[in-house]
mmCIF file with all atom_site columns, C-alpha atoms and ligand atoms in Angstrom:
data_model
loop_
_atom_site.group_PDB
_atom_site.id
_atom_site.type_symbol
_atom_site.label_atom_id
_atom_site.label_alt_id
_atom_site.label_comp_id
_atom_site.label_asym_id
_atom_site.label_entity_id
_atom_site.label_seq_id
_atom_site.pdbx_PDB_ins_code
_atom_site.Cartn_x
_atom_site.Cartn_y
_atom_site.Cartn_z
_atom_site.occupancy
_atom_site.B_iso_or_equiv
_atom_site.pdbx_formal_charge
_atom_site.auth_seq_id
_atom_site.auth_comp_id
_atom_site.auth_asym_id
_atom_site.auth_atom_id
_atom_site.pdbx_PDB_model_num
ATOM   1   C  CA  . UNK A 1 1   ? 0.000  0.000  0.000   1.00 0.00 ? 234 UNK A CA  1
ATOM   2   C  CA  . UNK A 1 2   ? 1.258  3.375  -0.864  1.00 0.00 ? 235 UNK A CA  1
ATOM   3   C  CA  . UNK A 1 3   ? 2.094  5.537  2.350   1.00 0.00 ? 236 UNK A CA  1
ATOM   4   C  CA  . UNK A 1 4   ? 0.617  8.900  1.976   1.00 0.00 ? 237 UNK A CA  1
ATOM   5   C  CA  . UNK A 1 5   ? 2.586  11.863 1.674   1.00 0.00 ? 238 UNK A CA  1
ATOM   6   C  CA  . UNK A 1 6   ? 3.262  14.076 4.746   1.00 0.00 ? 239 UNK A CA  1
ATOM   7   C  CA  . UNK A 1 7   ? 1.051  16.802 4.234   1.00 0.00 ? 240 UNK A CA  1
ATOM   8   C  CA  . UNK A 1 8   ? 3.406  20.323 4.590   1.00 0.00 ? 241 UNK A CA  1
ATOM   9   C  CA  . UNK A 1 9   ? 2.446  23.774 3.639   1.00 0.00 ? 242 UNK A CA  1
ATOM   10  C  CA  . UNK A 1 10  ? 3.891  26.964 4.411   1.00 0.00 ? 243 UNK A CA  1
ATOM   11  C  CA  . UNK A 1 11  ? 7.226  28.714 4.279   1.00 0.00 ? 244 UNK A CA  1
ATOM   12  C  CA  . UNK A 1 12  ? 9.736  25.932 4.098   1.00 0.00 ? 245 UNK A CA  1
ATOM   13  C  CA  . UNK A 1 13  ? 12.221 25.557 6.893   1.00 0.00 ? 246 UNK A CA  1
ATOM   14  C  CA  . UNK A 1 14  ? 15.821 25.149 5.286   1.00 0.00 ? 247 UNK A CA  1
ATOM   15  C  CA  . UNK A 1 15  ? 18.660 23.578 8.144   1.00 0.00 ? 248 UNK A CA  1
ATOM   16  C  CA  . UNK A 1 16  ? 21.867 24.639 6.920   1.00 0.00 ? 249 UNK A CA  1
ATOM   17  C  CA  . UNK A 1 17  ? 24.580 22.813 7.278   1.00 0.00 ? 250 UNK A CA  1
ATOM   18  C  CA  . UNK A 1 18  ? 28.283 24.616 7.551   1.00 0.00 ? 251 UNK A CA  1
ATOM   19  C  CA  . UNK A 1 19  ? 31.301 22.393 7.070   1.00 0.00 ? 252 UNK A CA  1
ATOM   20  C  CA  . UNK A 1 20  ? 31.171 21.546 3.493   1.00 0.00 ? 253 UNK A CA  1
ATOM   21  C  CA  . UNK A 1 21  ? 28.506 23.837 2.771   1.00 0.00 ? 254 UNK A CA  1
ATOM   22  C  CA  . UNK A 1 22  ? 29.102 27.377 2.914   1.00 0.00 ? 255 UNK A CA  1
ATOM   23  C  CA  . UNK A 1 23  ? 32.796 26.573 4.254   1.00 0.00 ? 256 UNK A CA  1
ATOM   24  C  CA  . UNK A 1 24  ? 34.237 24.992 1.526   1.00 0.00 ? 257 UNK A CA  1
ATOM   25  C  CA  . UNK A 1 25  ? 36.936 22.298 3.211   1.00 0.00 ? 258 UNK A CA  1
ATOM   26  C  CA  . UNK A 1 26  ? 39.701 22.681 1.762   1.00 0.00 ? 259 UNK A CA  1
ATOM   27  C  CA  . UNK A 1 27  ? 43.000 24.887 1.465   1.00 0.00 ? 260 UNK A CA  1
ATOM   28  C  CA  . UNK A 1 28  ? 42.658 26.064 -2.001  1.00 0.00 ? 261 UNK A CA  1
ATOM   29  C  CA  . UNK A 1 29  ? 39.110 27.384 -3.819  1.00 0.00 ? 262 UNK A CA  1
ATOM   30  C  CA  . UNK A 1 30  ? 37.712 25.782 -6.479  1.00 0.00 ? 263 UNK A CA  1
ATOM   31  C  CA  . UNK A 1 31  ? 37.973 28.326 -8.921  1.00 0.00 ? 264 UNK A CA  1
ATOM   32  C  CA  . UNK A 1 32  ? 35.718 25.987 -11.422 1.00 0.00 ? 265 UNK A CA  1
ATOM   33  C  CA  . UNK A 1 33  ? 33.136 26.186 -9.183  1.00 0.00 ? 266 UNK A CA  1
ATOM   34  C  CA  . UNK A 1 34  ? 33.023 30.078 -8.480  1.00 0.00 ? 267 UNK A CA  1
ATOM   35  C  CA  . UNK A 1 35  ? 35.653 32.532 -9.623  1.00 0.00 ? 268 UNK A CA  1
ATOM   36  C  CA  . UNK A 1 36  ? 38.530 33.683 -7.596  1.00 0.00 ? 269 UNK A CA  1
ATOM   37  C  CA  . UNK A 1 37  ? 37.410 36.894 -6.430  1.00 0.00 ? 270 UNK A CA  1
ATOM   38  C  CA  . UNK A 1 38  ? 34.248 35.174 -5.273  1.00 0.00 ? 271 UNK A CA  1
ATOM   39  C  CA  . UNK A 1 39  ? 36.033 33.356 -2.626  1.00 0.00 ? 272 UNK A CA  1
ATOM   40  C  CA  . UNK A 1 40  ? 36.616 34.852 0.662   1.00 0.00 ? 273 UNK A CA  1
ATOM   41  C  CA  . UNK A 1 41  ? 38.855 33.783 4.234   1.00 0.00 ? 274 UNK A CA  1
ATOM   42  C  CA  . UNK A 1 42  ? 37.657 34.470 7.888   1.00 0.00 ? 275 UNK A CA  1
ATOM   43  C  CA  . UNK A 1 43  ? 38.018 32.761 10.649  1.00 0.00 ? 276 UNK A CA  1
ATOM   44  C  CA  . UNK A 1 44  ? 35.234 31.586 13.371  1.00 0.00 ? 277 UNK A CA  1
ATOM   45  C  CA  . UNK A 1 45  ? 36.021 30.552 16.983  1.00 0.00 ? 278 UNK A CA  1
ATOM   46  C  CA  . UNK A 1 46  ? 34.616 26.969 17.511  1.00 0.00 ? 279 UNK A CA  1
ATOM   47  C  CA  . UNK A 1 47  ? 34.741 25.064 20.814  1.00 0.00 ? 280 UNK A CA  1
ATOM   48  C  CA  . UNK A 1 48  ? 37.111 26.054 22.765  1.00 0.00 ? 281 UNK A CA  1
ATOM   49  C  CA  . UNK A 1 49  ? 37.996 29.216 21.082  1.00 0.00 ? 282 UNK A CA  1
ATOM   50  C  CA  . UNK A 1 50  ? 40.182 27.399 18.623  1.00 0.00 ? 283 UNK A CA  1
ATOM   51  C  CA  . UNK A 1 51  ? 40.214 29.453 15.431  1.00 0.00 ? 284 UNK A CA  1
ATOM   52  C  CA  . UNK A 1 52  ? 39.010 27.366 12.604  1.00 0.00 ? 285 UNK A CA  1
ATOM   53  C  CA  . UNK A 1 53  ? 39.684 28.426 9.065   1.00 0.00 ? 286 UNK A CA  1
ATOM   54  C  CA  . UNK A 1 54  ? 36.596 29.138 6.656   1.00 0.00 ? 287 UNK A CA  1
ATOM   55  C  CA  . UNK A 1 55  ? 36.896 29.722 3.256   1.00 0.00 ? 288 UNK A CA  1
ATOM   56  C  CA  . UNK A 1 56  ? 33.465 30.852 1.041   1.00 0.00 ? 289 UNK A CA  1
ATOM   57  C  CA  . UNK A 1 57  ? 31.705 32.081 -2.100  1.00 0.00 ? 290 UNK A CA  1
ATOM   58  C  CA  . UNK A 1 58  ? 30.201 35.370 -1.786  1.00 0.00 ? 291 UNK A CA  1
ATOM   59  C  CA  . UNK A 1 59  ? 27.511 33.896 -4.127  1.00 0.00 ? 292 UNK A CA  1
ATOM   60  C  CA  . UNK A 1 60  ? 26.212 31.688 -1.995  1.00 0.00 ? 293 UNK A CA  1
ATOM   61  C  CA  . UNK A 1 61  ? 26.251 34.046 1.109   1.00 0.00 ? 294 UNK A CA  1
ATOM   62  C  CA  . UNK A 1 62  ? 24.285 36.217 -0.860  1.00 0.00 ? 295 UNK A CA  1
ATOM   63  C  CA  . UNK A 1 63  ? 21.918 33.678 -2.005  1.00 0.00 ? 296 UNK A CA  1
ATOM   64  C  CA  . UNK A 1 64  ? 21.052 33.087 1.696   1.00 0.00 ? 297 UNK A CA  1
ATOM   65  C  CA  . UNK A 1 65  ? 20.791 36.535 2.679   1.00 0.00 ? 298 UNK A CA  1
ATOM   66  C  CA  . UNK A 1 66  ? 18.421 37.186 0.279   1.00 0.00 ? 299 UNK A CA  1
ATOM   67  C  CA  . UNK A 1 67  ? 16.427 34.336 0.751   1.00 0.00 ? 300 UNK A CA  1
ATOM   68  C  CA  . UNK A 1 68  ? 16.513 35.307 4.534   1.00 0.00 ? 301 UNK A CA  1
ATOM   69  C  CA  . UNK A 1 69  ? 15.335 38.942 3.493   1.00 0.00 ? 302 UNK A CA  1
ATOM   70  C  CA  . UNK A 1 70  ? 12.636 37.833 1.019   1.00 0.00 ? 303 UNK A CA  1
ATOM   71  C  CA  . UNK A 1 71  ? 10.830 35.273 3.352   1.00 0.00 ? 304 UNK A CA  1
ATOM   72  C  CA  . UNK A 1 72  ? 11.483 32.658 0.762   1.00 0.00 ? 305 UNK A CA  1
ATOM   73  C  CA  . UNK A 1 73  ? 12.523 30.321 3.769   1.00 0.00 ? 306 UNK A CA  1
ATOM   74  C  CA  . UNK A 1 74  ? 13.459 30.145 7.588   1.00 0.00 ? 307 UNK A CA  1
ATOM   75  C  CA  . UNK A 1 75  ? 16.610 29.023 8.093   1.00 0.00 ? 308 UNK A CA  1
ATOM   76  C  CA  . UNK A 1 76  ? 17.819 27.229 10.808  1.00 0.00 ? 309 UNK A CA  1
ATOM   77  C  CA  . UNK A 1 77  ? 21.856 25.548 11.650  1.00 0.00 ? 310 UNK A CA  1
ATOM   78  C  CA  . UNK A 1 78  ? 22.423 21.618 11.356  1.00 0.00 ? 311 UNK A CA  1
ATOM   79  C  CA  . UNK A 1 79  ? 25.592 21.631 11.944  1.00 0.00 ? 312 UNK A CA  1
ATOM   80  C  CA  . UNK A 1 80  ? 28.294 19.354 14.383  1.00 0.00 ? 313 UNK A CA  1
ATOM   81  C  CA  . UNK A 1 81  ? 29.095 23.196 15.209  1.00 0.00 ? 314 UNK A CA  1
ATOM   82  C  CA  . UNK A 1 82  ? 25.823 23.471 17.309  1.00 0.00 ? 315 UNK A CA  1
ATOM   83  C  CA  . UNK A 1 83  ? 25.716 26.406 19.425  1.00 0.00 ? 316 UNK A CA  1
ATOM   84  C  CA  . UNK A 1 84  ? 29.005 27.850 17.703  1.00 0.00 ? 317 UNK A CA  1
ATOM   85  C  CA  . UNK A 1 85  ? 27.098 27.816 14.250  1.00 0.00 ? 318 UNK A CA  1
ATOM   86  C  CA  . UNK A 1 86  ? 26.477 31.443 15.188  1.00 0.00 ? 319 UNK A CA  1
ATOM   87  C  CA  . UNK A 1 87  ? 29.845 32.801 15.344  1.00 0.00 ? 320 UNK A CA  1
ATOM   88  C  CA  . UNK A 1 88  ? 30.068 31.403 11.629  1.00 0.00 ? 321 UNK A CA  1
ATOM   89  C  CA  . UNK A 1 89  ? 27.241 33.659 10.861  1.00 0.00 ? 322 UNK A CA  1
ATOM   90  C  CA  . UNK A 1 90  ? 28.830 36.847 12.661  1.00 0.00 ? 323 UNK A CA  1
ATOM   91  C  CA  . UNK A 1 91  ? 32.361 36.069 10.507  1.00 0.00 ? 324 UNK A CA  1
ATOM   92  C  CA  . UNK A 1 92  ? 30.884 35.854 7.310   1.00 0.00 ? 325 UNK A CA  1
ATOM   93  C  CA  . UNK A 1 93  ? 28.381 38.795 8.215   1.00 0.00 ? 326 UNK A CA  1
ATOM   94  C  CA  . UNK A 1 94  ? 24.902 36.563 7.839   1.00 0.00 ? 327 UNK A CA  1
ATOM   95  C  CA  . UNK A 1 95  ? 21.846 37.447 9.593   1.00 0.00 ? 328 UNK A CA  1
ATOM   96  C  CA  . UNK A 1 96  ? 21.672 35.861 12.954  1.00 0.00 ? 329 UNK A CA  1
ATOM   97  C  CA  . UNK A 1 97  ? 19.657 32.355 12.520  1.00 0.00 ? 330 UNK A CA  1
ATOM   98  C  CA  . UNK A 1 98  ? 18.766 30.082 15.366  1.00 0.00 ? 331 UNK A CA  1
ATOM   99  C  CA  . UNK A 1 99  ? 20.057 26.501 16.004  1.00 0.00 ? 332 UNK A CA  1
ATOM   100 C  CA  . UNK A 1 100 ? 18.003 23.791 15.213  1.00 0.00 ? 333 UNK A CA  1
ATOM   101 C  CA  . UNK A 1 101 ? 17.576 21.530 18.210  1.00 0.00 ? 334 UNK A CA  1
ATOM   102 C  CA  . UNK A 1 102 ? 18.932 18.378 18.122  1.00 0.00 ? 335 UNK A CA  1
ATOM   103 C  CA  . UNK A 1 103 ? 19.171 15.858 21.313  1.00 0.00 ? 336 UNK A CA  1
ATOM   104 C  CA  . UNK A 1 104 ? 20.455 13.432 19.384  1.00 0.00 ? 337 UNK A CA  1
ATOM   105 C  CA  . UNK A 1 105 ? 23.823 15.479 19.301  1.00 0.00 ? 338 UNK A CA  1
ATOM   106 C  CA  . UNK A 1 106 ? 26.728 13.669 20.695  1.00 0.00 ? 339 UNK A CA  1
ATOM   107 C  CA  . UNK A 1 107 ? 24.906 10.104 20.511  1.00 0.00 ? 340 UNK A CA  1
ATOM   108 C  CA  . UNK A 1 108 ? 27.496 9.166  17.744  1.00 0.00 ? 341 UNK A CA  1
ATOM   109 C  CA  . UNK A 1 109 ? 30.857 10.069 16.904  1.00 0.00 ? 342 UNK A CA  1
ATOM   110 C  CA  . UNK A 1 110 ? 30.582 13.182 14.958  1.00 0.00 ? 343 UNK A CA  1
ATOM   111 C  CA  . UNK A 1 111 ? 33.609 11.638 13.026  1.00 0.00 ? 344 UNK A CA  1
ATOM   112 C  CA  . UNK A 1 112 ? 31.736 8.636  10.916  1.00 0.00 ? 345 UNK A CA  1
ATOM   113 C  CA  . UNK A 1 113 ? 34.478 6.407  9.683   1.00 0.00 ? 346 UNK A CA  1
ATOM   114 C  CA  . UNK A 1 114 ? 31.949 4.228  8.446   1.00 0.00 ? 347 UNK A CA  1
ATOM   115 C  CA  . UNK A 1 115 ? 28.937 5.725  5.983   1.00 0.00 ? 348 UNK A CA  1
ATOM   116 C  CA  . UNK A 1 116 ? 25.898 5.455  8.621   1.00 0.00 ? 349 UNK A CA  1
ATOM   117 C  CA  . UNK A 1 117 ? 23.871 4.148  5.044   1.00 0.00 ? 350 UNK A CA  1
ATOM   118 C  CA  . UNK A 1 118 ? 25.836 0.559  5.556   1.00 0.00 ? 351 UNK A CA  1
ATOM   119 C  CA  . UNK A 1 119 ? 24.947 0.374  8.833   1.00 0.00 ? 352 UNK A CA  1
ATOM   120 C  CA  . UNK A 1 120 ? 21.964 -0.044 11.179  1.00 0.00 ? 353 UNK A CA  1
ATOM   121 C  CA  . UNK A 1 121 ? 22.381 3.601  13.093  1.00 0.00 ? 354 UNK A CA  1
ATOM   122 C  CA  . UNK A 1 122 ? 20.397 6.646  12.655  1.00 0.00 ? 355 UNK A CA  1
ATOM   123 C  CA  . UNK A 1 123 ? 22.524 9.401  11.285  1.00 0.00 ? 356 UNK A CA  1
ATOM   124 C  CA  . UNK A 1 124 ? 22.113 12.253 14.693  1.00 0.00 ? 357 UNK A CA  1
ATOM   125 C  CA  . UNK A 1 125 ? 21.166 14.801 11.522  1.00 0.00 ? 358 UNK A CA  1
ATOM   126 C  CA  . UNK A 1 126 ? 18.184 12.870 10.633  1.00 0.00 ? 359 UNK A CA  1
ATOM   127 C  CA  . UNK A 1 127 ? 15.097 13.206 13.464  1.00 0.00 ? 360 UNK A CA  1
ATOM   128 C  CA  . UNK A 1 128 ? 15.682 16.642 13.329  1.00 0.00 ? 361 UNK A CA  1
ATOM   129 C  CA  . UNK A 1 129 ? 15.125 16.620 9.757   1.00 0.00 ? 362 UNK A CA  1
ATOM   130 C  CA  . UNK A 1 130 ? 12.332 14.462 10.363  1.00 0.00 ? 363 UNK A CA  1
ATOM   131 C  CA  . UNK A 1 131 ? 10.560 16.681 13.153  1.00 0.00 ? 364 UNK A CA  1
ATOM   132 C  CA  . UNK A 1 132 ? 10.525 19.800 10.426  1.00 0.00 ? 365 UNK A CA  1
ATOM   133 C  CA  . UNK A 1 133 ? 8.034  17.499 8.379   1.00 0.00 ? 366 UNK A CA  1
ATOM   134 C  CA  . UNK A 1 134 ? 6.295  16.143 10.858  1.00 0.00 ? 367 UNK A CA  1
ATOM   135 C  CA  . UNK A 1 135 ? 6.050  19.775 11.806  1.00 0.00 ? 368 UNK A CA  1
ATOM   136 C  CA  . UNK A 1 136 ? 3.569  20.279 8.818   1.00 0.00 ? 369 UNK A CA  1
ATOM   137 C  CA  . UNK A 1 137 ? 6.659  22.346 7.085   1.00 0.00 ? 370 UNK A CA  1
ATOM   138 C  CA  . UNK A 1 138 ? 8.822  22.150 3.544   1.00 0.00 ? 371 UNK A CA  1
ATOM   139 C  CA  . UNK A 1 139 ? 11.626 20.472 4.342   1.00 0.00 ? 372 UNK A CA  1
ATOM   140 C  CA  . UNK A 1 140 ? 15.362 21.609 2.537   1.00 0.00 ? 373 UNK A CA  1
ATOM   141 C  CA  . UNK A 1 141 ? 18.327 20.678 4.098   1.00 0.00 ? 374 UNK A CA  1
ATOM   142 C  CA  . UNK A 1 142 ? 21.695 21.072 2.338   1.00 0.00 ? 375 UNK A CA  1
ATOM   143 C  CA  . UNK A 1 143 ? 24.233 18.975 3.887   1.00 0.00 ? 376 UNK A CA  1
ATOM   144 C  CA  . UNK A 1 144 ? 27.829 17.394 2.231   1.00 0.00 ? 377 UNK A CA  1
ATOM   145 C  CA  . UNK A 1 145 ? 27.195 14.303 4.388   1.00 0.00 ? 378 UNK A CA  1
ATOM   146 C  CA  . UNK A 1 146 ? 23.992 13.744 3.306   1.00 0.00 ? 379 UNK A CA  1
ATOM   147 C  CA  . UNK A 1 147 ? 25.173 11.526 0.455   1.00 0.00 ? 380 UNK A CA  1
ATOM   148 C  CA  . UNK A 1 148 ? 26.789 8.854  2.365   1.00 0.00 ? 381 UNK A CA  1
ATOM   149 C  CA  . UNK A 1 149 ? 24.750 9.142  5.630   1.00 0.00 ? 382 UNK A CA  1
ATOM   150 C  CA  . UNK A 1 150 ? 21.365 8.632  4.594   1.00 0.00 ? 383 UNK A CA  1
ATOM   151 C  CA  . UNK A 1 151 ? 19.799 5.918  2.735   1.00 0.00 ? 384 UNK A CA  1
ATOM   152 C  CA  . UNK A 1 152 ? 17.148 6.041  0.070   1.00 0.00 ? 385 UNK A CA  1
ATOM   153 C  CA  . UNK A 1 153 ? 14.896 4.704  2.333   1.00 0.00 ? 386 UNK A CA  1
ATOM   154 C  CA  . UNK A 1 154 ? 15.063 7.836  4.655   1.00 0.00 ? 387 UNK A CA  1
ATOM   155 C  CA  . UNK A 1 155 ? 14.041 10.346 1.747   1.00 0.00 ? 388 UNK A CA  1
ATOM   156 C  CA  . UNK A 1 156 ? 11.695 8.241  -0.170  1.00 0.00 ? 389 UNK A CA  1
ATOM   157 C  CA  . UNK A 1 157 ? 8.769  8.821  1.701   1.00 0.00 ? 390 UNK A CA  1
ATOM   158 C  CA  . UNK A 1 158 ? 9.034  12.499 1.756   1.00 0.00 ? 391 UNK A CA  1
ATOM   159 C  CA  . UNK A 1 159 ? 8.529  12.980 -1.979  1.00 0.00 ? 392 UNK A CA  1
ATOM   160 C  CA  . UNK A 1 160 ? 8.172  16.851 -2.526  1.00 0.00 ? 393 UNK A CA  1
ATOM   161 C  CA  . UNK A 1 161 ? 7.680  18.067 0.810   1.00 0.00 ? 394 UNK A CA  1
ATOM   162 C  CA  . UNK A 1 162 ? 11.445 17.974 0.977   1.00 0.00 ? 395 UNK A CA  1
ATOM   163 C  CA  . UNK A 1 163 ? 14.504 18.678 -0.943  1.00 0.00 ? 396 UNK A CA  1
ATOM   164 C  CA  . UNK A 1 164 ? 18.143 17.338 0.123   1.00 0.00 ? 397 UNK A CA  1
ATOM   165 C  CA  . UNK A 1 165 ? 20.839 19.083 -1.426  1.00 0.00 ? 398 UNK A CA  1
ATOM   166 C  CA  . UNK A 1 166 ? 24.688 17.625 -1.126  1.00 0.00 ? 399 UNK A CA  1
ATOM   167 C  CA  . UNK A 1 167 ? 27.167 20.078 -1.910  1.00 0.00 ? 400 UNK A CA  1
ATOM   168 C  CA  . UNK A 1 168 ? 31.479 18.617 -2.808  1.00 0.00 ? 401 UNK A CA  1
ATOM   169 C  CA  . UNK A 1 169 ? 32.939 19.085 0.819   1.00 0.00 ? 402 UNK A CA  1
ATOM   170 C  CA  . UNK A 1 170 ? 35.873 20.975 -0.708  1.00 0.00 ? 403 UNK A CA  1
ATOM   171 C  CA  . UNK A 1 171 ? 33.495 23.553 -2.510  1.00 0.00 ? 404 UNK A CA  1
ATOM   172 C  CA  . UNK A 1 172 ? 30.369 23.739 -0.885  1.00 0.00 ? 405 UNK A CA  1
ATOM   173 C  CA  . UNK A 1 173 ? 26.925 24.684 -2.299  1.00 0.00 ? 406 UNK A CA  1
ATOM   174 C  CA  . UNK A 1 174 ? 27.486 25.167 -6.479  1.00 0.00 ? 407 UNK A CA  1
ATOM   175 C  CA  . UNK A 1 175 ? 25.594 27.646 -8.827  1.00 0.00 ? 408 UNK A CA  1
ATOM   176 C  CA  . UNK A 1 176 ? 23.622 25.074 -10.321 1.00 0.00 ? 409 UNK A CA  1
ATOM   177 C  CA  . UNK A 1 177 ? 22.501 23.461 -6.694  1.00 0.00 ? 410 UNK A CA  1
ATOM   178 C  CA  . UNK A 1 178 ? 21.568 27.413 -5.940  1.00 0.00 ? 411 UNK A CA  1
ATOM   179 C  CA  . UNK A 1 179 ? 19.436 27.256 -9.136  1.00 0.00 ? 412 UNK A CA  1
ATOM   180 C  CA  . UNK A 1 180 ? 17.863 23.670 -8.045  1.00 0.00 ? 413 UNK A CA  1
ATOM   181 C  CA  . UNK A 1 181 ? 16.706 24.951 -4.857  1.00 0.00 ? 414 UNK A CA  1
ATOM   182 C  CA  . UNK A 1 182 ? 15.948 28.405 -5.679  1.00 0.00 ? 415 UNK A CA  1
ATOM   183 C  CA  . UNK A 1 183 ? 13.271 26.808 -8.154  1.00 0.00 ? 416 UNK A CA  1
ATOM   184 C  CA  . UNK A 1 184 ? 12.149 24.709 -5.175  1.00 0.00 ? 417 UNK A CA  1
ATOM   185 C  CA  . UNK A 1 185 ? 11.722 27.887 -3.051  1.00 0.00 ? 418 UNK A CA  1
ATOM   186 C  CA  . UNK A 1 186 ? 9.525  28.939 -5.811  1.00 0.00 ? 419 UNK A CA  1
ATOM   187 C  CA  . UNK A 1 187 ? 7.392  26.512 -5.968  1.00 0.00 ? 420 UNK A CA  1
ATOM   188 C  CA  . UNK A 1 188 ? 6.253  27.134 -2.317  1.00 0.00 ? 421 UNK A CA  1
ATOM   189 C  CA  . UNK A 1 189 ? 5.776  30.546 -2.221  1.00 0.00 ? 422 UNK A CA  1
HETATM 190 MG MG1 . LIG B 2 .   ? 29.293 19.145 6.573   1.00 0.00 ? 692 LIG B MG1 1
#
């Protein structure tokens, strides 16, 4: 029997990943991806006030700040830098967004050495994800990891109420992934 469809309406809620996102990991920029004066270097204090490197496309901060400004979505962090997400936000000069709750934090090594889609665990990313469409709400969620972490079997049942976007790790989101989902912003508004 077919399972029905979670029905979501409203402004979609989009948890943002950072690490391979909108900090591209790695020492160089992909200048395929978005031109070398597009890329910009900060740094953002993580735990312990260590100093950790980021390295991003103008582009895509820009795509986010306008979505931010226009309503198009409310965006939340996802990201293994939990309450720290924010000083991310204040480096790269981003509106301040809230962090989305997730008590499943610190159940699992943040560090997977094994792809959590071989195994029998529950990636710590996913209720959260899950909550948003139980919520009644859109679901996008951009997230490197999201490749190897989650199976088919996670996303299947949320058809269009939700759109998972994996960026490369070493260049974070592209211009034709910010094309994909601003056309899926579109369609909800
Ligand atoms: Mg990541």
């Amino acid at each position: 029997m077919l399972r029905r469809r979670p029905a979501v309406s409203g402004v979609p809620i989009w948890l943002l990943d950072i690490d391979g996102v909108i900090n591209a990991v790695t020492d160089e920029p992909d200048r395929r991806v978005w031109p070398e004066q597009e890329w910009i270097r900060t740094t953002a204090p993580s735990n312990h006030d260590l100093e950790w490197p980021i390295l991003a496309a103008t582009p895509v901060l820009d795509f986010l700040r306008r979505v931010h400004e226009q309503g198009r979505a409310e965006i939340w962090w996802h990201s293994t830098w939990q309450h720290n997400s924010v000083n991310v936000g204040t480096a790269l000069g981003l509106p301040v967004w809230p962090v989305r709750e997730s008590p499943e934090f610190g159940t699992q090594e943040t560090e997977l050495a094994t792809p959590l889609a071989r195994t029998r665990q529950t990636w710590w990313k996913l209720p959260a994800a899950q909550r948003v469409l139980a919520q009644g709400r859109p679901l996008l969620w951009t997230d490197d990891d999201a490749r190897r972490q989650l199976r088919a079997a996670d996303t299947r049942p949320w058809g269009a109420s939700a759109l998972v976007v994996a960026p490369p790790v070493e260049a974070g989101l592209t211009p034709r992934q910010l094309r994909r989902i601003d056309r899926w912003l579109t369609n909800w508004s």
